[in-house]
Amino acid sequence: MNKFGTIGPYDCDGNQVEMDWKWLDEFDEAEIVEMRFDGVKVEINNVAEWIVDSLFQEVPYDELMVA
């Protein structure tokens, strides 16, 4: 089981948004590694919270927590 992945690209107000994440076993949660809008890396702190929350829903938590 890979402990990292990419979510997207999704269309968000005309931008293609992607998020790279990695799984942290010690916390049983995912962490954002990088986000890109139209292929350009953006600072995570500059991304609207609803976009981050929407993308995080796609992380396969059930699979990762039992792997």
N, CA, C and O atoms as a Tripos MOL2 file, in Angstrom:
@<TRIPOS>MOLECULE
protein
  268   267    67     0     0
PROTEIN
NO_CHARGES

@<TRIPOS>ATOM
      1 N           0.8530   -1.1830    0.0000 N.3       1 MET1
      2 CA          0.0000    0.0000    0.0000 C.3       1 MET1
      3 C           0.8900    1.2360    0.0000 C.2       1 MET1
      4 O           1.7610    1.3890    0.8560 O.2       1 MET1
      5 N           0.6650    2.0970   -0.9530 N.am      2 ASN2
      6 CA          1.3820    3.3740   -0.9610 C.3       2 ASN2
      7 C           0.8810    4.2380    0.1690 C.2       2 ASN2
      8 O          -0.3120    4.2550    0.4720 O.2       2 ASN2
      9 N           1.7780    4.9440    0.7820 N.am      3 LYS3
     10 CA          1.4240    5.8280    1.8790 C.3       3 LYS3
     11 C           1.4680    7.2840    1.4320 C.2       3 LYS3
     12 O           1.6610    8.1920    2.2410 O.2       3 LYS3
     13 N           1.2860    7.4880    0.1350 N.am      4 PHE4
     14 CA          1.2610    8.8360   -0.4220 C.3       4 PHE4
     15 C           0.4470    8.7940   -1.7040 C.2       4 PHE4
     16 O           0.1950    7.7190   -2.2480 O.2       4 PHE4
     17 N           0.0380    9.9490   -2.1820 N.am      5 GLY5
     18 CA         -0.7310    9.9700   -3.4150 C.3       5 GLY5
     19 C          -1.0090   11.3820   -3.8890 C.2       5 GLY5
     20 O          -0.6310   12.3650   -3.2520 O.2       5 GLY5
     21 N          -1.6810   11.4510   -5.0260 N.am      6 THR6
     22 CA         -2.0970   12.7210   -5.6120 C.3       6 THR6
     23 C          -3.5930   12.6650   -5.8300 C.2       6 THR6
     24 O          -4.1260   11.6650   -6.3110 O.2       6 THR6
     25 N          -4.2550   13.7270   -5.4790 N.am      7 ILE7
     26 CA         -5.6920   13.8460   -5.6740 C.3       7 ILE7
     27 C          -5.9290   14.9210   -6.7270 C.2       7 ILE7
     28 O          -5.3550   16.0080   -6.6660 O.2       7 ILE7
     29 N          -6.7680   14.6040   -7.6750 N.am      8 GLY8
     30 CA         -7.0680   15.5710   -8.7240 C.3       8 GLY8
     31 C          -6.4510   15.1320  -10.0370 C.2       8 GLY8
     32 O          -5.9560   14.0100  -10.1370 O.2       8 GLY8
     33 N          -6.4680   15.9710  -11.0250 N.am      9 PRO9
     34 CA         -6.9130   17.3650  -10.9560 C.3       9 PRO9
     35 C          -8.4350   17.4890  -10.9750 C.2       9 PRO9
     36 O          -9.1360   16.7350  -11.6490 O.2       9 PRO9
     37 N          -8.9130   18.4580  -10.2180 N.am     10 TYR10
     38 CA        -10.3160   18.8160  -10.1930 C.3      10 TYR10
     39 C         -10.4690   20.2390  -10.6950 C.2      10 TYR10
     40 O          -9.5880   21.0800  -10.5160 O.2      10 TYR10
     41 N         -11.6180   20.4930  -11.3350 N.am     11 ASP11
     42 CA        -11.9040   21.8480  -11.7830 C.3      11 ASP11
     43 C         -12.4510   22.6510  -10.6090 C.2      11 ASP11
     44 O         -13.4200   22.2420   -9.9680 O.2      11 ASP11
     45 N         -11.8420   23.7690  -10.3350 N.am     12 CYS12
     46 CA        -12.2710   24.6460   -9.2370 C.3      12 CYS12
     47 C         -12.2880   26.0760   -9.7600 C.2      12 CYS12
     48 O         -11.2450   26.7190   -9.8790 O.2      12 CYS12
     49 N         -13.4620   26.5550  -10.0660 N.am     13 ASP13
     50 CA        -13.6050   27.9100  -10.6110 C.3      13 ASP13
     51 C         -12.6910   28.1450  -11.7980 C.2      13 ASP13
     52 O         -12.0690   29.2010  -11.9130 O.2      13 ASP13
     53 N         -12.6100   27.1490  -12.6900 N.am     14 GLY14
     54 CA        -11.8170   27.2920  -13.9050 C.3      14 GLY14
     55 C         -10.3490   26.9270  -13.7570 C.2      14 GLY14
     56 O          -9.6080   26.9690  -14.7390 O.2      14 GLY14
     57 N          -9.9100   26.5700  -12.5530 N.am     15 ASN15
     58 CA         -8.5240   26.1390  -12.3310 C.3      15 ASN15
     59 C          -8.4830   24.6260  -12.1360 C.2      15 ASN15
     60 O          -9.4030   24.0380  -11.5680 O.2      15 ASN15
     61 N          -7.4210   24.0120  -12.6080 N.am     16 GLN16
     62 CA         -7.1960   22.5940  -12.3490 C.3      16 GLN16
     63 C          -6.3860   22.4920  -11.0550 C.2      16 GLN16
     64 O          -5.2390   22.9350  -10.9930 O.2      16 GLN16
     65 N          -6.9960   21.9030  -10.0240 N.am     17 VAL17
     66 CA         -6.3820   21.8380   -8.6990 C.3      17 VAL17
     67 C          -5.9680   20.4110   -8.4010 C.2      17 VAL17
     68 O          -6.7420   19.4740   -8.5980 O.2      17 VAL17
     69 N          -4.7240   20.2490   -7.9170 N.am     18 GLU18
     70 CA         -4.2000   18.9500   -7.5020 C.3      18 GLU18
     71 C          -3.5870   19.0860   -6.1110 C.2      18 GLU18
     72 O          -3.0900   20.1500   -5.7420 O.2      18 GLU18
     73 N          -3.6280   17.9970   -5.3470 N.am     19 MET19
     74 CA         -3.0270   17.9930   -4.0240 C.3      19 MET19
     75 C          -2.2280   16.7110   -3.8420 C.2      19 MET19
     76 O          -2.7510   15.6220   -4.0780 O.2      19 MET19
     77 N          -0.9800   16.8210   -3.4300 N.am     20 ASP20
     78 CA         -0.1670   15.6660   -3.0660 C.3      20 ASP20
     79 C          -0.2330   15.5180   -1.5550 C.2      20 ASP20
     80 O          -0.1780   16.5120   -0.8310 O.2      20 ASP20
     81 N          -0.3490   14.2870   -1.0730 N.am     21 TRP21
     82 CA         -0.4410   14.0380    0.3530 C.3      21 TRP21
     83 C           0.4340   12.8450    0.7170 C.2      21 TRP21
     84 O           0.7970   12.0440   -0.1440 O.2      21 TRP21
     85 N           0.7700   12.7370    2.0070 N.am     22 LYS22
     86 CA          1.4470   11.5550    2.5270 C.3      22 LYS22
     87 C           0.7590   11.1670    3.8200 C.2      22 LYS22
     88 O           0.2000   12.0100    4.5210 O.2      22 LYS22
     89 N           0.8060    9.8730    4.1290 N.am     23 TRP23
     90 CA          0.1440    9.3340    5.3140 C.3      23 TRP23
     91 C           1.1250    9.3070    6.4730 C.2      23 TRP23
     92 O           2.2660    8.8710    6.3190 O.2      23 TRP23
     93 N           0.6790    9.7740    7.6360 N.am     24 LEU24
     94 CA          1.4880    9.7820    8.8480 C.3      24 LEU24
     95 C           0.9440    8.7140    9.7950 C.2      24 LEU24
     96 O          -0.0630    8.9290   10.4700 O.2      24 LEU24
     97 N           1.6210    7.5510    9.8410 N.am     25 ASP25
     98 CA          1.1530    6.4440   10.6710 C.3      25 ASP25
     99 C           1.0090    6.8240   12.1340 C.2      25 ASP25
    100 O           0.0380    6.4430   12.7870 O.2      25 ASP25
    101 N           1.9710    7.5730   12.6480 N.am     26 GLU26
    102 CA          1.9480    7.8850   14.0800 C.3      26 GLU26
    103 C           0.7450    8.7340   14.4880 C.2      26 GLU26
    104 O           0.3760    8.7520   15.6620 O.2      26 GLU26
    105 N           0.1280    9.4380   13.5360 N.am     27 PHE27
    106 CA         -1.0360   10.2680   13.8350 C.3      27 PHE27
    107 C          -2.3110    9.7310   13.1900 C.2      27 PHE27
    108 O          -3.3920   10.2720   13.4230 O.2      27 PHE27
    109 N          -2.1990    8.6720   12.3810 N.am     28 ASP28
    110 CA         -3.3390    8.1360   11.6270 C.3      28 ASP28
    111 C          -4.0640    9.2270   10.8510 C.2      28 ASP28
    112 O          -5.2900    9.3340   10.8960 O.2      28 ASP28
    113 N          -3.2880   10.0290   10.1420 N.am     29 GLU29
    114 CA         -3.8880   11.0740    9.3300 C.3      29 GLU29
    115 C          -2.9920   11.4000    8.1450 C.2      29 GLU29
    116 O          -1.8140   11.0450    8.1050 O.2      29 GLU29
    117 N          -3.5860   12.0810    7.1930 N.am     30 ALA30
    118 CA         -2.8510   12.5160    6.0080 C.3      30 ALA30
    119 C          -2.3620   13.9370    6.2120 C.2      30 ALA30
    120 O          -2.9480   14.7200    6.9590 O.2      30 ALA30
    121 N          -1.2600   14.2500    5.5170 N.am     31 GLU31
    122 CA         -0.6980   15.5940    5.5540 C.3      31 GLU31
    123 C          -0.5300   16.0690    4.1170 C.2      31 GLU31
    124 O          -0.1050   15.3030    3.2520 O.2      31 GLU31
    125 N          -0.8600   17.3210    3.8630 N.am     32 ILE32
    126 CA         -0.6550   17.8860    2.5330 C.3      32 ILE32
    127 C           0.8320   18.1140    2.3310 C.2      32 ILE32
    128 O           1.5040   18.6950    3.1830 O.2      32 ILE32
    129 N           1.3400   17.6510    1.1940 N.am     33 VAL33
    130 CA          2.7400   17.8540    0.8530 C.3      33 VAL33
    131 C           2.8690   19.0500   -0.0900 C.2      33 VAL33
    132 O           3.7660   19.8810    0.0600 O.2      33 VAL33
    133 N           1.9570   19.1240   -1.0640 N.am     34 GLU34
    134 CA          2.0250   20.1960   -2.0600 C.3      34 GLU34
    135 C           0.6670   20.3600   -2.7170 C.2      34 GLU34
    136 O          -0.0870   19.3960   -2.8470 O.2      34 GLU34
    137 N           0.3570   21.5820   -3.1310 N.am     35 MET35
    138 CA         -0.8430   21.8440   -3.9260 C.3      35 MET35
    139 C          -0.4490   22.6130   -5.1710 C.2      35 MET35
    140 O           0.4750   23.4270   -5.1560 O.2      35 MET35
    141 N          -1.1790   22.3350   -6.2650 N.am     36 ARG36
    142 CA         -0.9130   22.9960   -7.5310 C.3      36 ARG36
    143 C          -2.2320   23.4780   -8.1440 C.2      36 ARG36
    144 O          -3.2350   22.7640   -8.1350 O.2      36 ARG36
    145 N          -2.2070   24.6890   -8.6690 N.am     37 PHE37
    146 CA         -3.3160   25.2390   -9.4410 C.3      37 PHE37
    147 C          -2.7970   25.4130  -10.8590 C.2      37 PHE37
    148 O          -1.8260   26.1330  -11.0940 O.2      37 PHE37
    149 N          -3.4550   24.7430  -11.8030 N.am     38 ASP38
    150 CA         -3.0320   24.7770  -13.2070 C.3      38 ASP38
    151 C          -1.5490   24.4170  -13.3420 C.2      38 ASP38
    152 O          -0.8330   24.9980  -14.1590 O.2      38 ASP38
    153 N          -1.1010   23.4600  -12.5380 N.am     39 GLY39
    154 CA          0.2730   22.9780  -12.6160 C.3      39 GLY39
    155 C           1.2960   23.8340  -11.8980 C.2      39 GLY39
    156 O           2.4820   23.5050  -11.9040 O.2      39 GLY39
    157 N           0.8670   24.9270  -11.2760 N.am     40 VAL40
    158 CA          1.7850   25.8310  -10.5800 C.3      40 VAL40
    159 C           1.6500   25.6140   -9.0780 C.2      40 VAL40
    160 O           0.5550   25.7000   -8.5220 O.2      40 VAL40
    161 N           2.7740   25.3330   -8.4300 N.am     41 LYS41
    162 CA          2.7760   25.1120   -6.9830 C.3      41 LYS41
    163 C           2.3180   26.3780   -6.2600 C.2      41 LYS41
    164 O           2.7390   27.4850   -6.5960 O.2      41 LYS41
    165 N           1.4530   26.2000   -5.2680 N.am     42 VAL42
    166 CA          0.9830   27.3210   -4.4570 C.3      42 VAL42
    167 C           1.2530   27.0330   -2.9870 C.2      42 VAL42
    168 O           1.3270   25.8740   -2.5800 O.2      42 VAL42
    169 N           1.3990   28.0780   -2.1990 N.am     43 GLU43
    170 CA          1.5600   27.9260   -0.7610 C.3      43 GLU43
    171 C           0.2350   27.4440   -0.1780 C.2      43 GLU43
    172 O          -0.8190   28.0150   -0.4560 O.2      43 GLU43
    173 N           0.2980   26.4010    0.6240 N.am     44 ILE44
    174 CA         -0.9130   25.8050    1.1760 C.3      44 ILE44
    175 C          -1.6870   26.8150    2.0100 C.2      44 ILE44
    176 O          -2.9180   26.7930    2.0090 O.2      44 ILE44
    177 N          -1.0030   27.6930    2.7160 N.am     45 ASN45
    178 CA         -1.6770   28.6960    3.5490 C.3      45 ASN45
    179 C          -2.4950   29.6810    2.7260 C.2      45 ASN45
    180 O          -3.3510   30.3730    3.2760 O.2      45 ASN45
    181 N          -2.2510   29.7600    1.4140 N.am     46 ASN46
    182 CA         -2.9800   30.6880    0.5500 C.3      46 ASN46
    183 C          -4.1940   30.0500   -0.1240 C.2      46 ASN46
    184 O          -4.8940   30.7030   -0.8970 O.2      46 ASN46
    185 N          -4.4410   28.7720    0.1710 N.am     47 VAL47
    186 CA         -5.5450   28.0440   -0.4630 C.3      47 VAL47
    187 C          -6.7630   28.1050    0.4630 C.2      47 VAL47
    188 O          -6.6450   27.8850    1.6680 O.2      47 VAL47
    189 N          -7.9170   28.4000   -0.1000 N.am     48 ALA48
    190 CA         -9.1440   28.4800    0.6910 C.3      48 ALA48
    191 C          -9.3980   27.1570    1.4170 C.2      48 ALA48
    192 O          -9.1920   26.0780    0.8610 O.2      48 ALA48
    193 N          -9.8440   27.2610    2.6550 N.am     49 GLU49
    194 CA        -10.0570   26.0710    3.4880 C.3      49 GLU49
    195 C         -11.0470   25.0900    2.8620 C.2      49 GLU49
    196 O         -10.8630   23.8790    2.9860 O.2      49 GLU49
    197 N         -12.0910   25.5800    2.1930 N.am     50 TRP50
    198 CA        -13.0800   24.6780    1.6080 C.3      50 TRP50
    199 C         -12.4780   23.8450    0.4820 C.2      50 TRP50
    200 O         -12.9150   22.7180    0.2470 O.2      50 TRP50
    201 N         -11.4830   24.3830   -0.2150 N.am     51 ILE51
    202 CA        -10.8260   23.6140   -1.2810 C.3      51 ILE51
    203 C         -10.0220   22.4830   -0.6660 C.2      51 ILE51
    204 O         -10.0890   21.3430   -1.1260 O.2      51 ILE51
    205 N          -9.2620   22.7970    0.3720 N.am     52 VAL52
    206 CA         -8.4660   21.7750    1.0590 C.3      52 VAL52
    207 C          -9.3850   20.6960    1.6280 C.2      52 VAL52
    208 O          -9.1240   19.5070    1.4500 O.2      52 VAL52
    209 N         -10.4600   21.1000    2.3100 N.am     53 ASP53
    210 CA        -11.3960   20.1360    2.8950 C.3      53 ASP53
    211 C         -12.0170   19.2440    1.8310 C.2      53 ASP53
    212 O         -12.1650   18.0400    2.0400 O.2      53 ASP53
    213 N         -12.3800   19.8240    0.6930 N.am     54 SER54
    214 CA        -12.9760   19.0370   -0.3910 C.3      54 SER54
    215 C         -12.0070   17.9970   -0.9160 C.2      54 SER54
    216 O         -12.3920   16.8500   -1.1430 O.2      54 SER54
    217 N         -10.7400   18.3890   -1.1140 N.am     55 LEU55
    218 CA         -9.7550   17.4430   -1.6180 C.3      55 LEU55
    219 C          -9.4440   16.3620   -0.5920 C.2      55 LEU55
    220 O          -9.2600   15.2010   -0.9590 O.2      55 LEU55
    221 N          -9.3830   16.7220    0.6830 N.am     56 PHE56
    222 CA         -9.0700   15.7470    1.7270 C.3      56 PHE56
    223 C         -10.1270   14.6600    1.8150 C.2      56 PHE56
    224 O          -9.8260   13.5620    2.2840 O.2      56 PHE56
    225 N         -11.3460   14.9220    1.3850 N.am     57 GLN57
    226 CA        -12.3820   13.8980    1.3970 C.3      57 GLN57
    227 C         -12.0280   12.7400    0.4730 C.2      57 GLN57
    228 O         -12.5630   11.6420    0.6260 O.2      57 GLN57
    229 N         -11.1330   12.9720   -0.4840 N.am     58 GLU58
    230 CA        -10.7520   11.9400   -1.4470 C.3      58 GLU58
    231 C          -9.5990   11.0560   -0.9650 C.2      58 GLU58
    232 O          -9.2910   10.0600   -1.6190 O.2      58 GLU58
    233 N          -8.9490   11.3920    0.1660 N.am     59 VAL59
    234 CA         -7.8840   10.5580    0.7040 C.3      59 VAL59
    235 C          -8.4950    9.2460    1.1910 C.2      59 VAL59
    236 O          -9.4840    9.2830    1.9230 O.2      59 VAL59
    237 N          -7.9390    8.0670    0.8100 N.am     60 PRO60
    238 CA         -8.5270    6.7780    1.1640 C.3      60 PRO60
    239 C          -8.2400    6.3750    2.6160 C.2      60 PRO60
    240 O          -7.5150    5.4110    2.8570 O.2      60 PRO60
    241 N          -8.8030    7.1060    3.5770 N.am     61 TYR61
    242 CA         -8.5020    6.8830    4.9930 C.3      61 TYR61
    243 C          -8.7380    5.4390    5.4340 C.2      61 TYR61
    244 O          -7.8970    4.8630    6.1230 O.2      61 TYR61
    245 N          -9.8650    4.8480    5.0490 N.am     62 ASP62
    246 CA        -10.1780    3.4890    5.4840 C.3      62 ASP62
    247 C          -9.0870    2.5070    5.0830 C.2      62 ASP62
    248 O          -8.6880    1.6650    5.8880 O.2      62 ASP62
    249 N          -8.6010    2.6040    3.8570 N.am     63 GLU63
    250 CA         -7.5600    1.7060    3.3860 C.3      63 GLU63
    251 C          -6.2380    1.9530    4.1090 C.2      63 GLU63
    252 O          -5.5250    1.0080    4.4470 O.2      63 GLU63
    253 N          -5.9200    3.2010    4.3410 N.am     64 LEU64
    254 CA         -4.6310    3.5440    4.9530 C.3      64 LEU64
    255 C          -4.5500    3.1610    6.4180 C.2      64 LEU64
    256 O          -3.4840    2.7670    6.8900 O.2      64 LEU64
    257 N          -5.6470    3.2670    7.1450 N.am     65 MET65
    258 CA         -5.6250    2.9760    8.5640 C.3      65 MET65
    259 C          -5.5130    1.4960    8.8670 C.2      65 MET65
    260 O          -5.0920    1.1300    9.9640 O.2      65 MET65
    261 N          -5.8790    0.6310    7.9250 N.am     66 VAL66
    262 CA         -5.7670   -0.8130    8.1520 C.3      66 VAL66
    263 C          -4.5450   -1.4070    7.4780 C.2      66 VAL66
    264 O          -4.2230   -2.5730    7.7040 O.2      66 VAL66
    265 N          -3.8660   -0.6370    6.6650 N.am     67 ALA67
    266 CA         -2.7040   -1.1480    5.9170 C.3      67 ALA67
    267 C          -1.4920   -1.2920    6.8130 C.2      67 ALA67
    268 O          -0.4290   -1.7080    6.3520 O.2      67 ALA67
@<TRIPOS>BOND
     1     1     2 1
     2     2     3 1
     3     3     4 2
     4     3     5 am
     5     5     6 1
     6     6     7 1
     7     7     8 2
     8     7     9 am
     9     9    10 1
    10    10    11 1
    11    11    12 2
    12    11    13 am
    13    13    14 1
    14    14    15 1
    15    15    16 2
    16    15    17 am
    17    17    18 1
    18    18    19 1
    19    19    20 2
    20    19    21 am
    21    21    22 1
    22    22    23 1
    23    23    24 2
    24    23    25 am
    25    25    26 1
    26    26    27 1
    27    27    28 2
    28    27    29 am
    29    29    30 1
    30    30    31 1
    31    31    32 2
    32    31    33 am
    33    33    34 1
    34    34    35 1
    35    35    36 2
    36    35    37 am
    37    37    38 1
    38    38    39 1
    39    39    40 2
    40    39    41 am
    41    41    42 1
    42    42    43 1
    43    43    44 2
    44    43    45 am
    45    45    46 1
    46    46    47 1
    47    47    48 2
    48    47    49 am
    49    49    50 1
    50    50    51 1
    51    51    52 2
    52    51    53 am
    53    53    54 1
    54    54    55 1
    55    55    56 2
    56    55    57 am
    57    57    58 1
    58    58    59 1
    59    59    60 2
    60    59    61 am
    61    61    62 1
    62    62    63 1
    63    63    64 2
    64    63    65 am
    65    65    66 1
    66    66    67 1
    67    67    68 2
    68    67    69 am
    69    69    70 1
    70    70    71 1
    71    71    72 2
    72    71    73 am
    73    73    74 1
    74    74    75 1
    75    75    76 2
    76    75    77 am
    77    77    78 1
    78    78    79 1
    79    79    80 2
    80    79    81 am
    81    81    82 1
    82    82    83 1
    83    83    84 2
    84    83    85 am
    85    85    86 1
    86    86    87 1
    87    87    88 2
    88    87    89 am
    89    89    90 1
    90    90    91 1
    91    91    92 2
    92    91    93 am
    93    93    94 1
    94    94    95 1
    95    95    96 2
    96    95    97 am
    97    97    98 1
    98    98    99 1
    99    99   100 2
   100    99   101 am
   101   101   102 1
   102   102   103 1
   103   103   104 2
   104   103   105 am
   105   105   106 1
   106   106   107 1
   107   107   108 2
   108   107   109 am
   109   109   110 1
   110   110   111 1
   111   111   112 2
   112   111   113 am
   113   113   114 1
   114   114   115 1
   115   115   116 2
   116   115   117 am
   117   117   118 1
   118   118   119 1
   119   119   120 2
   120   119   121 am
   121   121   122 1
   122   122   123 1
   123   123   124 2
   124   123   125 am
   125   125   126 1
   126   126   127 1
   127   127   128 2
   128   127   129 am
   129   129   130 1
   130   130   131 1
   131   131   132 2
   132   131   133 am
   133   133   134 1
   134   134   135 1
   135   135   136 2
   136   135   137 am
   137   137   138 1
   138   138   139 1
   139   139   140 2
   140   139   141 am
   141   141   142 1
   142   142   143 1
   143   143   144 2
   144   143   145 am
   145   145   146 1
   146   146   147 1
   147   147   148 2
   148   147   149 am
   149   149   150 1
   150   150   151 1
   151   151   152 2
   152   151   153 am
   153   153   154 1
   154   154   155 1
   155   155   156 2
   156   155   157 am
   157   157   158 1
   158   158   159 1
   159   159   160 2
   160   159   161 am
   161   161   162 1
   162   162   163 1
   163   163   164 2
   164   163   165 am
   165   165   166 1
   166   166   167 1
   167   167   168 2
   168   167   169 am
   169   169   170 1
   170   170   171 1
   171   171   172 2
   172   171   173 am
   173   173   174 1
   174   174   175 1
   175   175   176 2
   176   175   177 am
   177   177   178 1
   178   178   179 1
   179   179   180 2
   180   179   181 am
   181   181   182 1
   182   182   183 1
   183   183   184 2
   184   183   185 am
   185   185   186 1
   186   186   187 1
   187   187   188 2
   188   187   189 am
   189   189   190 1
   190   190   191 1
   191   191   192 2
   192   191   193 am
   193   193   194 1
   194   194   195 1
   195   195   196 2
   196   195   197 am
   197   197   198 1
   198   198   199 1
   199   199   200 2
   200   199   201 am
   201   201   202 1
   202   202   203 1
   203   203   204 2
   204   203   205 am
   205   205   206 1
   206   206   207 1
   207   207   208 2
   208   207   209 am
   209   209   210 1
   210   210   211 1
   211   211   212 2
   212   211   213 am
   213   213   214 1
   214   214   215 1
   215   215   216 2
   216   215   217 am
   217   217   218 1
   218   218   219 1
   219   219   220 2
   220   219   221 am
   221   221   222 1
   222   222   223 1
   223   223   224 2
   224   223   225 am
   225   225   226 1
   226   226   227 1
   227   227   228 2
   228   227   229 am
   229   229   230 1
   230   230   231 1
   231   231   232 2
   232   231   233 am
   233   233   234 1
   234   234   235 1
   235   235   236 2
   236   235   237 am
   237   237   238 1
   238   238   239 1
   239   239   240 2
   240   239   241 am
   241   241   242 1
   242   242   243 1
   243   243   244 2
   244   243   245 am
   245   245   246 1
   246   246   247 1
   247   247   248 2
   248   247   249 am
   249   249   250 1
   250   250   251 1
   251   251   252 2
   252   251   253 am
   253   253   254 1
   254   254   255 1
   255   255   256 2
   256   255   257 am
   257   257   258 1
   258   258   259 1
   259   259   260 2
   260   259   261 am
   261   261   262 1
   262   262   263 1
   263   263   264 2
   264   263   265 am
   265   265   266 1
   266   266   267 1
   267   267   268 2
@<TRIPOS>SUBSTRUCTURE
     1 MET1         2 RESIDUE 1 A MET
     2 ASN2         6 RESIDUE 1 A ASN
     3 LYS3        10 RESIDUE 1 A LYS
     4 PHE4        14 RESIDUE 1 A PHE
     5 GLY5        18 RESIDUE 1 A GLY
     6 THR6        22 RESIDUE 1 A THR
     7 ILE7        26 RESIDUE 1 A ILE
     8 GLY8        30 RESIDUE 1 A GLY
     9 PRO9        34 RESIDUE 1 A PRO
    10 TYR10       38 RESIDUE 1 A TYR
    11 ASP11       42 RESIDUE 1 A ASP
    12 CYS12       46 RESIDUE 1 A CYS
    13 ASP13       50 RESIDUE 1 A ASP
    14 GLY14       54 RESIDUE 1 A GLY
    15 ASN15       58 RESIDUE 1 A ASN
    16 GLN16       62 RESIDUE 1 A GLN
    17 VAL17       66 RESIDUE 1 A VAL
    18 GLU18       70 RESIDUE 1 A GLU
    19 MET19       74 RESIDUE 1 A MET
    20 ASP20       78 RESIDUE 1 A ASP
    21 TRP21       82 RESIDUE 1 A TRP
    22 LYS22       86 RESIDUE 1 A LYS
    23 TRP23       90 RESIDUE 1 A TRP
    24 LEU24       94 RESIDUE 1 A LEU
    25 ASP25       98 RESIDUE 1 A ASP
    26 GLU26      102 RESIDUE 1 A GLU
    27 PHE27      106 RESIDUE 1 A PHE
    28 ASP28      110 RESIDUE 1 A ASP
    29 GLU29      114 RESIDUE 1 A GLU
    30 ALA30      118 RESIDUE 1 A ALA
    31 GLU31      122 RESIDUE 1 A GLU
    32 ILE32      126 RESIDUE 1 A ILE
    33 VAL33      130 RESIDUE 1 A VAL
    34 GLU34      134 RESIDUE 1 A GLU
    35 MET35      138 RESIDUE 1 A MET
    36 ARG36      142 RESIDUE 1 A ARG
    37 PHE37      146 RESIDUE 1 A PHE
    38 ASP38      150 RESIDUE 1 A ASP
    39 GLY39      154 RESIDUE 1 A GLY
    40 VAL40      158 RESIDUE 1 A VAL
    41 LYS41      162 RESIDUE 1 A LYS
    42 VAL42      166 RESIDUE 1 A VAL
    43 GLU43      170 RESIDUE 1 A GLU
    44 ILE44      174 RESIDUE 1 A ILE
    45 ASN45      178 RESIDUE 1 A ASN
    46 ASN46      182 RESIDUE 1 A ASN
    47 VAL47      186 RESIDUE 1 A VAL
    48 ALA48      190 RESIDUE 1 A ALA
    49 GLU49      194 RESIDUE 1 A GLU
    50 TRP50      198 RESIDUE 1 A TRP
    51 ILE51      202 RESIDUE 1 A ILE
    52 VAL52      206 RESIDUE 1 A VAL
    53 ASP53      210 RESIDUE 1 A ASP
    54 SER54      214 RESIDUE 1 A SER
    55 LEU55      218 RESIDUE 1 A LEU
    56 PHE56      222 RESIDUE 1 A PHE
    57 GLN57      226 RESIDUE 1 A GLN
    58 GLU58      230 RESIDUE 1 A GLU
    59 VAL59      234 RESIDUE 1 A VAL
    60 PRO60      238 RESIDUE 1 A PRO
    61 TYR61      242 RESIDUE 1 A TYR
    62 ASP62      246 RESIDUE 1 A ASP
    63 GLU63      250 RESIDUE 1 A GLU
    64 LEU64      254 RESIDUE 1 A LEU
    65 MET65      258 RESIDUE 1 A MET
    66 VAL66      262 RESIDUE 1 A VAL
    67 ALA67      266 RESIDUE 1 A ALA
